[in-house]
JSON list of C-alpha atoms in Angstrom, two decimals:
[
{"chain": "A", "resi": 107, "resn": "MET", "atom": "CA", "xyz": [19.88, -14.95, -15.54]},
{"chain": "A", "resi": 108, "resn": "PRO", "atom": "CA", "xyz": [17.19, -16.75, -17.60]},
{"chain": "A", "resi": 109, "resn": "GLU", "atom": "CA", "xyz": [14.17, -14.67, -18.57]},
{"chain": "A", "resi": 110, "resn": "GLN", "atom": "CA", "xyz": [11.75, -16.79, -16.54]},
{"chain": "A", "resi": 111, "resn": "LYS", "atom": "CA", "xyz": [13.81, -16.49, -13.35]},
{"chain": "A", "resi": 112, "resn": "THR", "atom": "CA", "xyz": [14.20, -12.74, -13.86]},
{"chain": "A", "resi": 113, "resn": "ALA", "atom": "CA", "xyz": [10.44, -12.34, -14.26]},
{"chain": "A", "resi": 114, "resn": "GLN", "atom": "CA", "xyz": [9.82, -14.39, -11.11]},
{"chain": "A", "resi": 115, "resn": "LEU", "atom": "CA", "xyz": [12.33, -12.31, -9.16]},
{"chain": "A", "resi": 116, "resn": "ALA", "atom": "CA", "xyz": [10.61, -9.12, -10.34]},
{"chain": "A", "resi": 117, "resn": "GLU", "atom": "CA", "xyz": [7.20, -10.41, -9.27]},
{"chain": "A", "resi": 118, "resn": "ASP", "atom": "CA", "xyz": [8.49, -11.55, -5.87]},
{"chain": "A", "resi": 119, "resn": "LEU", "atom": "CA", "xyz": [10.15, -8.19, -5.28]},
{"chain": "A", "resi": 120, "resn": "PHE", "atom": "CA", "xyz": [7.01, -6.39, -6.40]},
{"chain": "A", "resi": 121, "resn": "ARG", "atom": "CA", "xyz": [4.88, -8.28, -3.88]},
{"chain": "A", "resi": 122, "resn": "ARG", "atom": "CA", "xyz": [7.25, -7.19, -1.12]},
{"chain": "A", "resi": 123, "resn": "GLU", "atom": "CA", "xyz": [7.64, -3.55, -2.17]},
{"chain": "A", "resi": 124, "resn": "ALA", "atom": "CA", "xyz": [4.34, -2.59, -3.84]},
{"chain": "A", "resi": 125, "resn": "ALA", "atom": "CA", "xyz": [2.48, -1.52, -0.71]},
{"chain": "A", "resi": 126, "resn": "GLN", "atom": "CA", "xyz": [5.38, 0.61, 0.50]},
{"chain": "A", "resi": 127, "resn": "ILE", "atom": "CA", "xyz": [5.66, 2.35, -2.89]},
{"chain": "A", "resi": 128, "resn": "VAL", "atom": "CA", "xyz": [1.89, 2.96, -3.06]},
{"chain": "A", "resi": 129, "resn": "ALA", "atom": "CA", "xyz": [2.03, 4.44, 0.43]},
{"chain": "A", "resi": 130, "resn": "THR", "atom": "CA", "xyz": [5.00, 6.65, -0.47]},
{"chain": "A", "resi": 131, "resn": "LEU", "atom": "CA", "xyz": [3.29, 7.96, -3.61]},
{"chain": "A", "resi": 132, "resn": "THR", "atom": "CA", "xyz": [-0.01, 8.52, -1.79]},
{"chain": "A", "resi": 133, "resn": "ALA", "atom": "CA", "xyz": [1.79, 10.56, 0.85]},
{"chain": "A", "resi": 134, "resn": "GLN", "atom": "CA", "xyz": [3.17, 12.80, -1.91]},
{"chain": "A", "resi": 135, "resn": "LEU", "atom": "CA", "xyz": [0.17, 12.88, -4.27]},
{"chain": "A", "resi": 136, "resn": "GLY", "atom": "CA", "xyz": [-2.65, 12.99, -1.73]},
{"chain": "A", "resi": 137, "resn": "THR", "atom": "CA", "xyz": [-5.31, 10.39, -1.04]},
{"chain": "A", "resi": 138, "resn": "HIS", "atom": "CA", "xyz": [-7.54, 11.82, -3.78]},
{"chain": "A", "resi": 139, "resn": "ARG", "atom": "CA", "xyz": [-4.93, 10.45, -6.21]},
{"chain": "A", "resi": 140, "resn": "LEU", "atom": "CA", "xyz": [-4.78, 7.02, -4.62]},
{"chain": "A", "resi": 141, "resn": "GLU", "atom": "CA", "xyz": [-5.79, 5.30, -7.87]},
{"chain": "A", "resi": 142, "resn": "LEU", "atom": "CA", "xyz": [-2.99, 7.10, -9.73]},
{"chain": "A", "resi": 143, "resn": "ALA", "atom": "CA", "xyz": [-0.53, 5.81, -7.13]},
{"chain": "A", "resi": 144, "resn": "GLU", "atom": "CA", "xyz": [-1.82, 2.26, -7.65]},
{"chain": "A", "resi": 145, "resn": "ASP", "atom": "CA", "xyz": [-1.63, 2.59, -11.44]},
{"chain": "A", "resi": 146, "resn": "ALA", "atom": "CA", "xyz": [1.90, 3.96, -11.25]},
{"chain": "A", "resi": 147, "resn": "VAL", "atom": "CA", "xyz": [3.10, 1.05, -9.15]},
{"chain": "A", "resi": 148, "resn": "GLN", "atom": "CA", "xyz": [1.49, -1.48, -11.49]},
{"chain": "A", "resi": 149, "resn": "GLU", "atom": "CA", "xyz": [3.16, 0.23, -14.44]},
{"chain": "A", "resi": 150, "resn": "SER", "atom": "CA", "xyz": [6.54, -0.02, -12.72]},
{"chain": "A", "resi": 151, "resn": "LEU", "atom": "CA", "xyz": [6.15, -3.81, -12.59]},
{"chain": "A", "resi": 152, "resn": "VAL", "atom": "CA", "xyz": [5.14, -3.97, -16.25]},
{"chain": "A", "resi": 153, "resn": "ARG", "atom": "CA", "xyz": [8.24, -2.01, -17.24]},
{"chain": "A", "resi": 154, "resn": "ALA", "atom": "CA", "xyz": [10.43, -4.18, -15.02]},
{"chain": "A", "resi": 155, "resn": "LEU", "atom": "CA", "xyz": [9.13, -7.31, -16.74]},
{"chain": "A", "resi": 156, "resn": "GLN", "atom": "CA", "xyz": [9.76, -5.69, -20.12]},
{"chain": "A", "resi": 157, "resn": "THR", "atom": "CA", "xyz": [13.32, -4.50, -19.47]},
{"chain": "A", "resi": 158, "resn": "TRP", "atom": "CA", "xyz": [15.02, -6.54, -16.75]},
{"chain": "A", "resi": 159, "resn": "PRO", "atom": "CA", "xyz": [15.23, -9.82, -18.71]},
{"chain": "A", "resi": 160, "resn": "TYR", "atom": "CA", "xyz": [17.22, -8.01, -21.44]},
{"chain": "A", "resi": 161, "resn": "ARG", "atom": "CA", "xyz": [19.09, -5.23, -19.62]},
{"chain": "A", "resi": 162, "resn": "GLY", "atom": "CA", "xyz": [19.70, -7.05, -16.37]},
{"chain": "A", "resi": 163, "resn": "ILE", "atom": "CA", "xyz": [18.41, -6.47, -12.86]},
{"chain": "A", "resi": 164, "resn": "PRO", "atom": "CA", "xyz": [19.29, -3.01, -11.44]},
{"chain": "A", "resi": 165, "resn": "GLN", "atom": "CA", "xyz": [21.71, -2.80, -8.53]},
{"chain": "A", "resi": 166, "resn": "ASN", "atom": "CA", "xyz": [18.86, -1.52, -6.34]},
{"chain": "A", "resi": 167, "resn": "PRO", "atom": "CA", "xyz": [15.65, -3.04, -7.76]},
{"chain": "A", "resi": 168, "resn": "ALA", "atom": "CA", "xyz": [13.34, -1.50, -5.15]},
{"chain": "A", "resi": 169, "resn": "ALA", "atom": "CA", "xyz": [14.67, 2.00, -5.85]},
{"chain": "A", "resi": 170, "resn": "TRP", "atom": "CA", "xyz": [14.26, 1.37, -9.60]},
{"chain": "A", "resi": 171, "resn": "LEU", "atom": "CA", "xyz": [10.59, 0.42, -9.11]},
{"chain": "A", "resi": 172, "resn": "THR", "atom": "CA", "xyz": [9.99, 3.46, -6.92]},
{"chain": "A", "resi": 173, "resn": "LYS", "atom": "CA", "xyz": [11.59, 5.90, -9.34]},
{"chain": "A", "resi": 174, "resn": "THR", "atom": "CA", "xyz": [9.76, 4.38, -12.31]},
{"chain": "A", "resi": 175, "resn": "ALA", "atom": "CA", "xyz": [6.44, 4.66, -10.48]},
{"chain": "A", "resi": 176, "resn": "LYS", "atom": "CA", "xyz": [7.15, 8.28, -9.55]},
{"chain": "A", "resi": 177, "resn": "ASN", "atom": "CA", "xyz": [8.03, 9.18, -13.14]},
{"chain": "A", "resi": 178, "resn": "PHE", "atom": "CA", "xyz": [4.82, 7.56, -14.39]},
{"chain": "A", "resi": 179, "resn": "ALA", "atom": "CA", "xyz": [2.79, 9.56, -11.86]},
{"chain": "A", "resi": 180, "resn": "LEU", "atom": "CA", "xyz": [4.50, 12.80, -12.87]},
{"chain": "A", "resi": 181, "resn": "ASP", "atom": "CA", "xyz": [3.83, 12.10, -16.55]},
{"chain": "A", "resi": 182, "resn": "ALA", "atom": "CA", "xyz": [0.17, 11.53, -15.70]},
{"chain": "A", "resi": 183, "resn": "LEU", "atom": "CA", "xyz": [0.03, 14.84, -13.84]},
{"chain": "A", "resi": 184, "resn": "ARG", "atom": "CA", "xyz": [1.48, 16.62, -16.87]},
{"chain": "A", "resi": 185, "resn": "ARG", "atom": "CA", "xyz": [-1.35, 15.30, -18.99]},
{"chain": "A", "resi": 186, "resn": "GLU", "atom": "CA", "xyz": [-4.00, 16.66, -16.68]},
{"chain": "A", "resi": 187, "resn": "GLN", "atom": "CA", "xyz": [-5.57, 19.86, -17.91]},
{"chain": "A", "resi": 188, "resn": "ASN", "atom": "CA", "xyz": [-4.98, 21.78, -14.68]},
{"chain": "A", "resi": 189, "resn": "TRP", "atom": "CA", "xyz": [-1.25, 21.00, -14.88]},
{"chain": "A", "resi": 190, "resn": "GLN", "atom": "CA", "xyz": [-0.69, 21.99, -18.51]},
{"chain": "A", "resi": 191, "resn": "HIS", "atom": "CA", "xyz": [0.59, 25.46, -17.63]},
{"chain": "A", "resi": 192, "resn": "LYS", "atom": "CA", "xyz": [2.47, 24.53, -14.47]},
{"chain": "A", "resi": 193, "resn": "GLU", "atom": "CA", "xyz": [5.70, 23.05, -15.79]},
{"chain": "A", "resi": 194, "resn": "THR", "atom": "CA", "xyz": [7.75, 24.94, -13.19]},
{"chain": "A", "resi": 195, "resn": "GLN", "atom": "CA", "xyz": [5.76, 23.37, -10.37]},
{"chain": "A", "resi": 196, "resn": "ILE", "atom": "CA", "xyz": [6.15, 19.94, -11.95]},
{"chain": "A", "resi": 197, "resn": "THR", "atom": "CA", "xyz": [9.92, 20.36, -12.25]},
{"chain": "A", "resi": 198, "resn": "THR", "atom": "CA", "xyz": [10.15, 21.46, -8.63]},
{"chain": "A", "resi": 199, "resn": "GLU", "atom": "CA", "xyz": [7.99, 18.55, -7.54]},
{"chain": "A", "resi": 200, "resn": "GLN", "atom": "CA", "xyz": [10.10, 16.11, -9.53]},
{"chain": "A", "resi": 201, "resn": "GLU", "atom": "CA", "xyz": [13.30, 17.38, -7.95]},
{"chain": "A", "resi": 202, "resn": "ARG", "atom": "CA", "xyz": [11.73, 17.11, -4.50]},
{"chain": "A", "resi": 203, "resn": "TRP", "atom": "CA", "xyz": [10.59, 13.54, -5.16]},
{"chain": "A", "resi": 204, "resn": "LEU", "atom": "CA", "xyz": [13.94, 12.40, -6.49]},
{"chain": "A", "resi": 205, "resn": "THR", "atom": "CA", "xyz": [15.97, 13.89, -3.62]},
{"chain": "A", "resi": 206, "resn": "GLN", "atom": "CA", "xyz": [13.54, 13.47, -0.75]},
{"chain": "A", "resi": 207, "resn": "GLU", "atom": "CA", "xyz": [14.84, 11.59, 2.26]},
{"chain": "A", "resi": 208, "resn": "ASN", "atom": "CA", "xyz": [12.67, 9.50, 4.54]},
{"chain": "A", "resi": 209, "resn": "GLU", "atom": "CA", "xyz": [10.30, 11.60, 6.60]},
{"chain": "A", "resi": 210, "resn": "SER", "atom": "CA", "xyz": [11.31, 12.22, 10.17]},
{"chain": "A", "resi": 211, "resn": "THR", "atom": "CA", "xyz": [8.86, 10.97, 12.73]},
{"chain": "A", "resi": 212, "resn": "ASN", "atom": "CA", "xyz": [7.54, 12.14, 16.04]},
{"chain": "A", "resi": 213, "resn": "GLU", "atom": "CA", "xyz": [5.42, 10.61, 18.77]},
{"chain": "A", "resi": 214, "resn": "GLY", "atom": "CA", "xyz": [2.22, 11.19, 16.81]},
{"chain": "A", "resi": 215, "resn": "ASN", "atom": "CA", "xyz": [3.43, 9.56, 13.61]},
{"chain": "A", "resi": 216, "resn": "PHE", "atom": "CA", "xyz": [4.57, 6.14, 12.42]},
{"chain": "A", "resi": 217, "resn": "ALA", "atom": "CA", "xyz": [7.83, 5.71, 10.57]},
{"chain": "A", "resi": 218, "resn": "ASP", "atom": "CA", "xyz": [6.31, 3.02, 8.38]},
{"chain": "A", "resi": 219, "resn": "SER", "atom": "CA", "xyz": [4.21, 4.54, 5.59]},
{"chain": "A", "resi": 220, "resn": "THR", "atom": "CA", "xyz": [2.51, 1.19, 4.97]},
{"chain": "A", "resi": 221, "resn": "LEU", "atom": "CA", "xyz": [1.04, 1.25, 8.46]},
{"chain": "A", "resi": 222, "resn": "ARG", "atom": "CA", "xyz": [0.03, 4.89, 8.01]},
{"chain": "A", "resi": 223, "resn": "LEU", "atom": "CA", "xyz": [-1.86, 3.95, 4.85]},
{"chain": "A", "resi": 224, "resn": "ILE", "atom": "CA", "xyz": [-3.74, 1.22, 6.74]},
{"chain": "A", "resi": 225, "resn": "PHE", "atom": "CA", "xyz": [-4.94, 3.85, 9.22]},
{"chain": "A", "resi": 226, "resn": "VAL", "atom": "CA", "xyz": [-6.05, 6.03, 6.28]},
{"chain": "A", "resi": 227, "resn": "CYS", "atom": "CA", "xyz": [-8.09, 3.12, 4.90]},
{"chain": "A", "resi": 228, "resn": "ILE", "atom": "CA", "xyz": [-9.62, 2.38, 8.32]},
{"chain": "A", "resi": 229, "resn": "HIS", "atom": "CA", "xyz": [-11.52, 5.66, 8.27]},
{"chain": "A", "resi": 230, "resn": "PRO", "atom": "CA", "xyz": [-14.83, 6.03, 10.18]},
{"chain": "A", "resi": 231, "resn": "GLN", "atom": "CA", "xyz": [-16.56, 7.61, 7.17]},
{"chain": "A", "resi": 232, "resn": "LEU", "atom": "CA", "xyz": [-16.18, 4.30, 5.31]},
{"chain": "A", "resi": 233, "resn": "ALA", "atom": "CA", "xyz": [-18.23, 1.21, 6.12]},
{"chain": "A", "resi": 234, "resn": "ILE", "atom": "CA", "xyz": [-16.20, -1.31, 8.12]},
{"chain": "A", "resi": 235, "resn": "GLU", "atom": "CA", "xyz": [-16.41, -3.88, 5.29]},
{"chain": "A", "resi": 236, "resn": "ALA", "atom": "CA", "xyz": [-15.09, -1.28, 2.87]},
{"chain": "A", "resi": 237, "resn": "GLN", "atom": "CA", "xyz": [-12.30, -0.29, 5.28]},
{"chain": "A", "resi": 238, "resn": "LEU", "atom": "CA", "xyz": [-11.01, -3.83, 5.59]},
{"chain": "A", "resi": 239, "resn": "ALA", "atom": "CA", "xyz": [-11.36, -4.67, 1.90]},
{"chain": "A", "resi": 240, "resn": "LEU", "atom": "CA", "xyz": [-9.54, -1.48, 0.88]},
{"chain": "A", "resi": 241, "resn": "ALA", "atom": "CA", "xyz": [-6.69, -2.04, 3.33]},
{"chain": "A", "resi": 242, "resn": "LEU", "atom": "CA", "xyz": [-6.27, -5.67, 2.30]},
{"chain": "A", "resi": 243, "resn": "ARG", "atom": "CA", "xyz": [-6.23, -4.75, -1.39]},
{"chain": "A", "resi": 244, "resn": "ILE", "atom": "CA", "xyz": [-4.11, -1.60, -1.43]},
{"chain": "A", "resi": 245, "resn": "VAL", "atom": "CA", "xyz": [-1.84, -2.04, 1.54]},
{"chain": "A", "resi": 246, "resn": "CYS", "atom": "CA", "xyz": [-1.57, -5.81, 1.82]},
{"chain": "A", "resi": 247, "resn": "GLY", "atom": "CA", "xyz": [-1.75, -6.60, -1.90]},
{"chain": "A", "resi": 248, "resn": "LEU", "atom": "CA", "xyz": [-4.40, -9.31, -1.68]},
{"chain": "A", "resi": 249, "resn": "SER", "atom": "CA", "xyz": [-6.44, -9.95, -4.81]},
{"chain": "A", "resi": 250, "resn": "PRO", "atom": "CA", "xyz": [-10.25, -9.48, -4.85]},
{"chain": "A", "resi": 251, "resn": "ALA", "atom": "CA", "xyz": [-10.56, -13.28, -4.94]},
{"chain": "A", "resi": 252, "resn": "GLU", "atom": "CA", "xyz": [-8.39, -13.65, -1.82]},
{"chain": "A", "resi": 253, "resn": "ILE", "atom": "CA", "xyz": [-10.33, -10.91, -0.03]},
{"chain": "A", "resi": 254, "resn": "ALA", "atom": "CA", "xyz": [-13.61, -12.58, -1.00]},
{"chain": "A", "resi": 255, "resn": "ALA", "atom": "CA", "xyz": [-12.34, -15.83, 0.55]},
{"chain": "A", "resi": 256, "resn": "ALA", "atom": "CA", "xyz": [-11.57, -13.97, 3.78]},
{"chain": "A", "resi": 257, "resn": "PHE", "atom": "CA", "xyz": [-15.09, -12.50, 3.90]},
{"chain": "A", "resi": 258, "resn": "LEU", "atom": "CA", "xyz": [-16.80, -15.67, 2.63]},
{"chain": "A", "resi": 259, "resn": "THR", "atom": "CA", "xyz": [-18.43, -13.75, -0.20]},
{"chain": "A", "resi": 260, "resn": "ARG", "atom": "CA", "xyz": [-18.25, -13.43, -3.98]},
{"chain": "A", "resi": 261, "resn": "GLU", "atom": "CA", "xyz": [-15.35, -11.81, -5.80]},
{"chain": "A", "resi": 262, "resn": "ALA", "atom": "CA", "xyz": [-17.75, -9.56, -7.75]},
{"chain": "A", "resi": 263, "resn": "ALA", "atom": "CA", "xyz": [-19.12, -8.18, -4.49]},
{"chain": "A", "resi": 264, "resn": "ILE", "atom": "CA", "xyz": [-15.62, -7.35, -3.26]},
{"chain": "A", "resi": 265, "resn": "SER", "atom": "CA", "xyz": [-14.74, -5.65, -6.57]},
{"chain": "A", "resi": 266, "resn": "LYS", "atom": "CA", "xyz": [-17.82, -3.42, -6.30]},
{"chain": "A", "resi": 267, "resn": "ARG", "atom": "CA", "xyz": [-16.99, -2.67, -2.67]},
{"chain": "A", "resi": 268, "resn": "LEU", "atom": "CA", "xyz": [-13.48, -1.60, -3.65]},
{"chain": "A", "resi": 269, "resn": "VAL", "atom": "CA", "xyz": [-14.75, 0.68, -6.43]},
{"chain": "A", "resi": 270, "resn": "ARG", "atom": "CA", "xyz": [-17.12, 2.45, -4.03]},
{"chain": "A", "resi": 271, "resn": "ALA", "atom": "CA", "xyz": [-14.46, 2.76, -1.34]},
{"chain": "A", "resi": 272, "resn": "ARG", "atom": "CA", "xyz": [-11.92, 4.28, -3.75]},
{"chain": "A", "resi": 273, "resn": "GLN", "atom": "CA", "xyz": [-14.55, 6.75, -4.93]},
{"chain": "A", "resi": 274, "resn": "GLN", "atom": "CA", "xyz": [-15.28, 7.79, -1.35]},
{"chain": "A", "resi": 275, "resn": "ILE", "atom": "CA", "xyz": [-11.57, 8.21, -0.60]},
{"chain": "A", "resi": 276, "resn": "ARG", "atom": "CA", "xyz": [-11.21, 10.40, -3.69]},
{"chain": "A", "resi": 277, "resn": "GLU", "atom": "CA", "xyz": [-14.24, 12.54, -2.86]},
{"chain": "A", "resi": 278, "resn": "LEU", "atom": "CA", "xyz": [-13.42, 12.93, 0.84]},
{"chain": "A", "resi": 279, "resn": "ARG", "atom": "CA", "xyz": [-9.77, 13.86, 0.14]},
{"chain": "A", "resi": 280, "resn": "LEU", "atom": "CA", "xyz": [-8.71, 12.22, 3.38]},
{"chain": "A", "resi": 281, "resn": "PRO", "atom": "CA", "xyz": [-5.37, 13.49, 4.71]},
{"chain": "A", "resi": 282, "resn": "PHE", "atom": "CA", "xyz": [-2.45, 11.07, 4.51]},
{"chain": "A", "resi": 283, "resn": "ALA", "atom": "CA", "xyz": [-1.66, 11.48, 8.17]},
{"chain": "A", "resi": 284, "resn": "MET", "atom": "CA", "xyz": [-2.05, 9.58, 11.37]},
{"chain": "A", "resi": 285, "resn": "PRO", "atom": "CA", "xyz": [-5.21, 10.52, 13.29]},
{"chain": "A", "resi": 286, "resn": "ASP", "atom": "CA", "xyz": [-4.87, 12.13, 16.69]},
{"chain": "A", "resi": 287, "resn": "LYS", "atom": "CA", "xyz": [-4.34, 9.89, 19.71]},
{"chain": "A", "resi": 288, "resn": "SER", "atom": "CA", "xyz": [-8.02, 9.43, 20.59]},
{"chain": "A", "resi": 289, "resn": "GLU", "atom": "CA", "xyz": [-9.05, 8.63, 17.02]},
{"chain": "A", "resi": 290, "resn": "LEU", "atom": "CA", "xyz": [-6.00, 6.41, 16.60]},
{"chain": "A", "resi": 291, "resn": "THR", "atom": "CA", "xyz": [-7.28, 4.22, 19.42]},
{"chain": "A", "resi": 292, "resn": "GLU", "atom": "CA", "xyz": [-10.76, 4.08, 17.87]},
{"chain": "A", "resi": 293, "resn": "ARG", "atom": "CA", "xyz": [-9.34, 2.77, 14.59]},
{"chain": "A", "resi": 294, "resn": "LEU", "atom": "CA", "xyz": [-7.05, 0.24, 16.20]},
{"chain": "A", "resi": 295, "resn": "ASP", "atom": "CA", "xyz": [-9.55, -2.63, 16.11]},
{"chain": "A", "resi": 296, "resn": "GLY", "atom": "CA", "xyz": [-9.97, -2.22, 12.35]},
{"chain": "A", "resi": 297, "resn": "VAL", "atom": "CA", "xyz": [-6.21, -2.16, 11.83]},
{"chain": "A", "resi": 298, "resn": "LEU", "atom": "CA", "xyz": [-5.77, -5.28, 13.95]},
{"chain": "A", "resi": 299, "resn": "ALA", "atom": "CA", "xyz": [-8.55, -7.01, 12.00]},
{"chain": "A", "resi": 300, "resn": "THR", "atom": "CA", "xyz": [-6.72, -6.17, 8.77]},
{"chain": "A", "resi": 301, "resn": "LEU", "atom": "CA", "xyz": [-3.46, -7.61, 10.07]},
{"chain": "A", "resi": 302, "resn": "TYR", "atom": "CA", "xyz": [-5.24, -10.71, 11.37]},
{"chain": "A", "resi": 303, "resn": "LEU", "atom": "CA", "xyz": [-6.80, -11.37, 7.96]},
{"chain": "A", "resi": 304, "resn": "LEU", "atom": "CA", "xyz": [-3.43, -10.76, 6.28]},
{"chain": "A", "resi": 305, "resn": "PHE", "atom": "CA", "xyz": [-1.75, -13.28, 8.58]},
{"chain": "A", "resi": 306, "resn": "ASN", "atom": "CA", "xyz": [-4.60, -15.73, 8.08]},
{"chain": "A", "resi": 307, "resn": "GLU", "atom": "CA", "xyz": [-4.17, -15.61, 4.29]},
{"chain": "A", "resi": 308, "resn": "GLY", "atom": "CA", "xyz": [-0.46, -16.18, 4.74]},
{"chain": "A", "resi": 309, "resn": "TYR", "atom": "CA", "xyz": [-0.92, -19.08, 7.13]},
{"chain": "A", "resi": 310, "resn": "LYS", "atom": "CA", "xyz": [-3.49, -20.82, 4.94]},
{"chain": "A", "resi": 311, "resn": "ALA", "atom": "CA", "xyz": [-3.46, -19.41, 1.42]},
{"chain": "A", "resi": 312, "resn": "SER", "atom": "CA", "xyz": [-6.78, -19.43, -0.42]},
{"chain": "A", "resi": 313, "resn": "ALA", "atom": "CA", "xyz": [-5.15, -19.44, -3.88]},
{"chain": "A", "resi": 314, "resn": "GLY", "atom": "CA", "xyz": [-1.95, -20.48, -5.59]},
{"chain": "A", "resi": 315, "resn": "SER", "atom": "CA", "xyz": [0.26, -23.53, -5.25]},
{"chain": "A", "resi": 316, "resn": "ARG", "atom": "CA", "xyz": [1.67, -22.70, -1.81]},
{"chain": "A", "resi": 317, "resn": "LEU", "atom": "CA", "xyz": [-0.29, -23.58, 1.31]},
{"chain": "A", "resi": 318, "resn": "ILE", "atom": "CA", "xyz": [1.71, -21.12, 3.44]},
{"chain": "A", "resi": 319, "resn": "ARG", "atom": "CA", "xyz": [2.82, -17.70, 2.19]},
{"chain": "A", "resi": 320, "resn": "GLU", "atom": "CA", "xyz": [5.55, -16.76, 4.63]},
{"chain": "A", "resi": 321, "resn": "GLU", "atom": "CA", "xyz": [5.98, -13.23, 3.28]},
{"chain": "A", "resi": 322, "resn": "LEU", "atom": "CA", "xyz": [2.39, -12.35, 4.26]},
{"chain": "A", "resi": 323, "resn": "CYS", "atom": "CA", "xyz": [2.83, -13.80, 7.75]},
{"chain": "A", "resi": 324, "resn": "HIS", "atom": "CA", "xyz": [6.09, -11.89, 8.23]},
{"chain": "A", "resi": 325, "resn": "GLU", "atom": "CA", "xyz": [4.55, -8.60, 7.07]},
{"chain": "A", "resi": 326, "resn": "ALA", "atom": "CA", "xyz": [1.55, -9.00, 9.38]},
{"chain": "A", "resi": 327, "resn": "ILE", "atom": "CA", "xyz": [3.88, -9.68, 12.32]},
{"chain": "A", "resi": 328, "resn": "ARG", "atom": "CA", "xyz": [6.17, -6.76, 11.40]},
{"chain": "A", "resi": 329, "resn": "LEU", "atom": "CA", "xyz": [3.29, -4.27, 11.26]},
{"chain": "A", "resi": 330, "resn": "THR", "atom": "CA", "xyz": [1.81, -5.59, 14.50]},
{"chain": "A", "resi": 331, "resn": "GLN", "atom": "CA", "xyz": [5.19, -5.12, 16.17]},
{"chain": "A", "resi": 332, "resn": "LEU", "atom": "CA", "xyz": [5.19, -1.48, 15.05]},
{"chain": "A", "resi": 333, "resn": "LEU", "atom": "CA", "xyz": [1.78, -1.05, 16.68]},
{"chain": "A", "resi": 334, "resn": "CYS", "atom": "CA", "xyz": [3.07, -2.55, 19.92]},
{"chain": "A", "resi": 335, "resn": "GLU", "atom": "CA", "xyz": [6.09, -0.24, 19.93]},
{"chain": "A", "resi": 336, "resn": "HIS", "atom": "CA", "xyz": [4.06, 2.96, 19.42]},
{"chain": "A", "resi": 337, "resn": "PRO", "atom": "CA", "xyz": [2.91, 4.65, 22.66]},
{"chain": "A", "resi": 338, "resn": "ALA", "atom": "CA", "xyz": [-0.56, 5.45, 21.30]},
{"chain": "A", "resi": 339, "resn": "THR", "atom": "CA", "xyz": [-1.33, 1.89, 20.22]},
{"chain": "A", "resi": 340, "resn": "ALA", "atom": "CA", "xyz": [0.70, -0.30, 22.59]},
{"chain": "A", "resi": 341, "resn": "GLN", "atom": "CA", "xyz": [-2.44, -1.60, 24.24]},
{"chain": "A", "resi": 342, "resn": "PRO", "atom": "CA", "xyz": [-3.28, -5.07, 25.56]},
{"chain": "A", "resi": 343, "resn": "ARG", "atom": "CA", "xyz": [-5.28, -6.06, 22.47]},
{"chain": "A", "resi": 344, "resn": "ALA", "atom": "CA", "xyz": [-2.38, -5.12, 20.19]},
{"chain": "A", "resi": 345, "resn": "LEU", "atom": "CA", "xyz": [0.02, -7.13, 22.33]},
{"chain": "A", "resi": 346, "resn": "ALA", "atom": "CA", "xyz": [-2.44, -10.03, 22.35]},
{"chain": "A", "resi": 347, "resn": "ALA", "atom": "CA", "xyz": [-2.59, -9.95, 18.55]},
{"chain": "A", "resi": 348, "resn": "LEU", "atom": "CA", "xyz": [1.18, -10.26, 18.40]},
{"chain": "A", "resi": 349, "resn": "ALA", "atom": "CA", "xyz": [1.11, -13.20, 20.80]}
]
């Protein structure tokens, strides 16, 4: 496959898988290491663009990106001072990561880690503007420029908002878990607003050569369907959003 087509395939795959990989890493690293999870996923794309054109595309590209991101995160942990004398723990953690199956779910949890991460971002201790911007950036993969277009504001303002929100997430050490049923309902409006803005960007793209970005529309619909199927969030306003 020509180098240009391979690079385009890698970028398309990355757009589809990045949020899921960030969510998976955040679940394992903790929300205080959210930025490390983001960096690891970005690094996996860089390495894909460097190697795939010459070595060929892996049989399971998504798994390759996930494993590469996990290895990058583990290497970063090794370099941290408080991990320097914990090689046994690192080895155990690595084995757990590489063999871990998908988490089982129960009534109080969502199977989709992307949706769980949206609920983490829509946290009442963050300002509503910060909640939405963070969810759109980290979970939905929109650029600061695209988020700025959604909020009718400047890109620089969104970038500053994202920096502050990430700092708050790190300091608060928010659990990567679904809130209880009552709090879940309270956050639902923010989650629906995020999915609405994601769909809106897909239906009428603010940047790029394509007017419609079908992958964003499909993801917004998929996540909204998950909300409608969950007993704690299958409420009229969620069903109305899907309609």
